[in-house]
Amino acid sequence: MAGPIEQFEIKPLVPFQIGGLDLSFTNSAAYMVLTVVAASAFLLLATRRRGLVPGRLQASAEMAYEFVAATLRANAGEQGMRFFPLVFSLFLFILVANLVGMFPYAFTVTSHLIVTFALAMLVFATVTLYGLFRHGAGFLKLFVPEGVPLILTPIIVPIEVISYLSRPVSHSVRLFAVMLAGHITLKVFAGFVVSMASLGTLGMLGAVLPLAMTVALTALELLMAIIQAYVFTMLTCMYLNDALHPGH
């Protein structure tokens, strides 16, 4: 039986190298493509009729739209809606990727740090470049919190700069760590069920408890898949607010 770590192994599906650089199409890339296709298909199917009285599929798409829009307005104000396409795309990609990873033998792309870090860096670069483009040197007010005494500025500013630069790390590690730990734990308890059930009647009776834990962990993982998509989105909205209002 495969170990709990093997489910995260990246395997080349279409090997391709140029000058020693590995550009193979991997299972990770395949599942990212699948995630984009699934999310796009959901939106296209949900909005094809655009009925005044929405069906279930259209209603679910509208709920996702309103949920992200409300989160963005609450954290970044009405001006934050200019970033809605980015925020909604991130939310839907992470949510669908997390849900796809719940299927048996599926690959969870958000359990890899390089993927979540790339998404976090996209947010970080957007906030930084837009903040500098819009406010110029005024963006640096972000590192001097309002109301801080001038004498404390030499201490506070380095702390704020380090905190700002560490955002991509904390933003990405949170999603990666939760998905990785959850899938490993789920795999371990599922392995207990298979191992104990193979021991005969007594083993099958003993497998009831790990089976119950597996079911409970599956439900928890499903909940965390949704919550982590929301948390990543909410933090993105909060960071975008700094680009829009660095002095607040």
Coordinates of C-alpha atoms in Angstrom, one line a residue:
M1 CA 0.0 0.0 0.0
A2 CA 1.3 3.5 -0.9
G3 CA 2.5 5.6 2.0
P4 CA 0.8 8.9 3.0
I5 CA 3.5 11.0 1.3
E6 CA 3.4 9.4 -2.1
Q7 CA 0.1 11.1 -2.9
F8 CA 2.1 14.4 -3.2
E9 CA 4.7 13.1 -5.6
I10 CA 5.0 15.0 -8.8
K11 CA 5.3 12.7 -11.8
P12 CA 6.0 13.7 -15.4
L13 CA 3.2 12.7 -17.8
V14 CA 4.8 14.1 -21.0
P15 CA 8.6 14.3 -20.5
F16 CA 10.2 17.3 -22.2
Q17 CA 13.6 18.8 -21.7
I18 CA 15.5 21.7 -23.3
G19 CA 19.2 22.2 -22.6
G20 CA 19.0 20.3 -19.3
L21 CA 15.9 22.3 -18.2
D22 CA 13.0 20.0 -17.3
L23 CA 9.8 21.4 -18.9
S24 CA 7.8 18.2 -18.6
F25 CA 4.0 18.2 -18.3
T26 CA 3.4 16.8 -14.9
N27 CA 0.4 15.5 -12.9
S28 CA 0.5 18.7 -11.0
A29 CA 0.2 20.7 -14.2
A30 CA -2.6 18.4 -15.4
Y31 CA -4.6 19.0 -12.3
M32 CA -4.1 22.7 -12.5
V33 CA -5.5 22.6 -16.1
L34 CA -8.3 20.4 -14.9
T35 CA -9.1 23.0 -12.1
V36 CA -9.2 25.9 -14.6
V37 CA -11.4 23.9 -17.0
A38 CA -13.7 22.7 -14.3
A39 CA -14.1 26.3 -12.8
S40 CA -14.6 27.8 -16.3
A41 CA -17.2 25.1 -17.3
F42 CA -19.1 25.7 -14.0
L43 CA -19.4 29.4 -14.7
L44 CA -20.3 28.9 -18.4
L45 CA -23.0 26.4 -17.6
A46 CA -24.3 28.4 -14.7
T47 CA -24.6 31.7 -16.7
R48 CA -25.7 30.3 -20.2
R49 CA -29.4 31.0 -19.6
R50 CA -29.3 34.0 -17.2
G51 CA -32.8 33.4 -16.1
L52 CA -34.6 36.0 -14.0
V53 CA -35.5 33.1 -11.6
P54 CA -32.2 31.3 -11.3
G55 CA -31.9 27.6 -11.2
R56 CA -29.7 25.8 -8.8
L57 CA -26.5 26.1 -10.9
Q58 CA -27.0 29.7 -11.6
A59 CA -27.9 30.4 -8.0
S60 CA -24.7 28.8 -6.8
A61 CA -22.7 30.9 -9.2
E62 CA -24.4 34.1 -8.1
M63 CA -23.9 33.1 -4.5
A64 CA -20.1 32.7 -5.1
Y65 CA -20.1 36.1 -7.0
E66 CA -21.9 37.9 -4.2
F67 CA -19.8 36.2 -1.5
V68 CA -16.5 37.3 -3.0
A69 CA -17.9 40.8 -3.9
A70 CA -19.1 41.3 -0.3
T71 CA -15.8 40.1 1.2
L72 CA -13.9 42.5 -1.1
R73 CA -16.1 45.5 -0.3
A74 CA -15.9 44.8 3.4
N75 CA -12.1 44.7 3.5
A76 CA -11.1 47.0 0.7
G77 CA -14.1 49.3 0.2
E78 CA -15.9 50.0 -3.0
Q79 CA -12.7 51.0 -4.8
G80 CA -11.5 47.4 -4.2
M81 CA -14.0 46.2 -6.8
R82 CA -11.5 47.1 -9.5
F83 CA -9.6 44.0 -8.4
F84 CA -12.7 41.7 -8.4
P85 CA -11.6 39.6 -11.4
L86 CA -8.3 38.8 -9.7
V87 CA -9.9 38.0 -6.3
F88 CA -12.7 36.0 -7.8
S89 CA -10.3 34.0 -10.0
L90 CA -8.1 33.2 -7.0
F91 CA -11.1 32.2 -4.8
L92 CA -12.6 29.9 -7.5
F93 CA -9.2 28.3 -8.4
I94 CA -8.3 27.5 -4.8
L95 CA -11.8 26.3 -4.0
V96 CA -12.1 24.0 -7.0
A97 CA -8.5 22.7 -6.6
N98 CA -9.2 21.9 -3.0
L99 CA -12.4 20.1 -3.8
V100 CA -10.9 18.2 -6.7
G101 CA -8.2 17.0 -4.3
M102 CA -10.9 15.4 -2.1
F103 CA -11.5 12.7 -4.7
P104 CA -9.7 9.3 -4.1
Y105 CA -6.4 9.1 -6.0
A106 CA -6.7 12.8 -7.1
F107 CA -3.7 15.2 -6.8
T108 CA -4.1 18.3 -4.6
V109 CA -2.2 21.1 -6.2
T110 CA -2.7 23.4 -3.2
S111 CA -0.8 20.9 -1.0
H112 CA 2.4 22.0 -2.8
L113 CA 4.1 25.1 -1.5
I114 CA 5.4 26.2 -4.9
V115 CA 1.8 26.6 -6.1
T116 CA 0.5 28.5 -3.1
F117 CA 3.6 30.6 -3.0
A118 CA 3.1 31.5 -6.7
L119 CA -0.5 32.6 -5.9
A120 CA 0.7 34.6 -2.9
M121 CA 3.5 36.3 -4.9
L122 CA 0.9 37.3 -7.5
V123 CA -1.1 39.1 -4.8
F124 CA 2.1 40.6 -3.3
A125 CA 3.3 41.9 -6.6
T126 CA -0.1 43.3 -7.4
V127 CA -0.4 45.2 -4.1
T128 CA 3.2 46.5 -4.3
L129 CA 3.2 47.6 -7.9
Y130 CA -0.3 49.1 -7.8
G131 CA 0.4 50.9 -4.5
L132 CA 3.6 52.4 -5.8
F133 CA 2.0 53.3 -9.1
R134 CA -1.0 55.0 -7.5
H135 CA 0.6 56.6 -4.5
G136 CA 4.3 56.9 -5.3
A137 CA 6.3 57.6 -2.2
G138 CA 3.0 57.9 -0.3
F139 CA 2.8 54.1 -0.3
L140 CA 5.6 54.1 2.2
K141 CA 3.1 55.4 4.8
L142 CA 2.1 51.8 5.1
F143 CA 5.3 51.2 7.1
V144 CA 4.5 54.1 9.6
P145 CA 1.3 53.2 11.4
E146 CA -0.9 56.2 12.2
G147 CA -0.5 57.5 15.7
V148 CA 3.0 56.1 16.3
P149 CA 5.3 58.5 18.2
L150 CA 8.2 59.8 16.1
I151 CA 10.7 58.5 18.6
L152 CA 9.5 55.0 18.0
T153 CA 9.7 55.2 14.2
P154 CA 13.3 53.7 13.9
I155 CA 12.0 50.6 15.7
I156 CA 8.5 50.3 14.2
V157 CA 9.5 50.8 10.5
P158 CA 11.9 47.8 10.3
I159 CA 9.3 45.7 12.0
E160 CA 6.6 46.8 9.5
V161 CA 8.9 46.2 6.6
I162 CA 9.8 42.7 7.7
S163 CA 6.2 42.0 8.3
Y164 CA 5.3 43.2 4.8
L165 CA 8.0 41.2 3.1
S166 CA 7.0 38.1 5.0
R167 CA 3.4 38.3 3.7
P168 CA 3.9 35.9 0.8
V169 CA 5.3 33.3 3.1
S170 CA 2.5 33.4 5.7
H171 CA -0.1 33.8 3.0
S172 CA 1.1 30.7 1.1
V173 CA 2.2 28.5 4.0
R174 CA -1.2 28.6 5.7
L175 CA -3.0 27.1 2.8
F176 CA -0.2 24.6 1.9
A177 CA 0.2 23.4 5.5
V178 CA -3.5 22.8 6.2
M179 CA -4.1 20.9 2.9
L180 CA -0.9 18.9 3.4
A181 CA -1.5 17.9 7.0
G182 CA -5.2 17.1 6.4
H183 CA -4.5 14.8 3.5
I184 CA -1.7 13.0 5.3
T185 CA -3.9 12.5 8.4
L186 CA -6.7 11.2 6.2
K187 CA -4.4 8.8 4.4
V188 CA -3.0 7.4 7.6
F189 CA -6.4 6.6 9.1
A190 CA -7.6 5.1 5.8
G191 CA -4.5 3.0 5.9
F192 CA -5.4 1.8 9.4
V193 CA -8.8 0.7 8.1
V194 CA -7.3 -1.4 5.2
S195 CA -4.5 -2.9 7.4
M196 CA -6.9 -3.9 10.2
A197 CA -9.6 -5.2 7.9
S198 CA -7.1 -7.6 6.4
L199 CA -6.5 -9.3 9.7
G200 CA -9.8 -11.2 9.7
T201 CA -13.0 -10.8 11.7
L202 CA -11.4 -9.4 14.8
G203 CA -9.5 -6.9 12.7
M204 CA -12.6 -5.8 10.9
L205 CA -14.3 -5.1 14.2
G206 CA -11.2 -3.1 15.3
A207 CA -11.3 -1.2 12.0
V208 CA -14.7 0.4 13.0
L209 CA -13.0 3.2 15.0
P210 CA -10.5 4.3 12.4
L211 CA -13.2 4.0 9.8
A212 CA -15.3 6.4 11.8
M213 CA -12.3 8.7 12.2
T214 CA -11.8 8.6 8.4
V215 CA -15.4 9.6 7.7
A216 CA -15.1 12.5 10.3
L217 CA -11.8 13.6 8.8
T218 CA -13.2 13.6 5.3
A219 CA -16.0 15.9 6.5
L220 CA -13.5 18.1 8.2
E221 CA -11.2 18.2 5.1
L222 CA -14.2 19.2 3.0
L223 CA -15.0 22.0 5.4
M224 CA -11.3 23.1 5.5
A225 CA -11.2 23.1 1.7
I226 CA -13.9 25.8 1.7
I227 CA -12.6 27.7 4.7
Q228 CA -9.0 27.9 3.3
A229 CA -10.3 29.3 0.0
Y230 CA -12.1 31.9 2.0
V231 CA -9.1 32.7 4.3
F232 CA -6.8 33.2 1.3
T233 CA -9.4 35.4 -0.4
M234 CA -10.0 37.5 2.7
L235 CA -6.3 38.1 3.3
T236 CA -5.9 39.1 -0.4
C237 CA -8.7 41.7 0.1
M238 CA -7.0 43.0 3.2
Y239 CA -3.7 43.3 1.4
L240 CA -5.3 45.1 -1.5
N241 CA -6.8 47.6 0.9
D242 CA -3.2 48.6 1.8
A243 CA -2.5 49.3 -1.9
L244 CA -5.7 51.5 -2.0
H245 CA -5.4 53.2 1.4
P246 CA -1.8 52.9 2.6
G247 CA -2.2 55.6 5.2
H248 CA -5.1 53.9 7.1

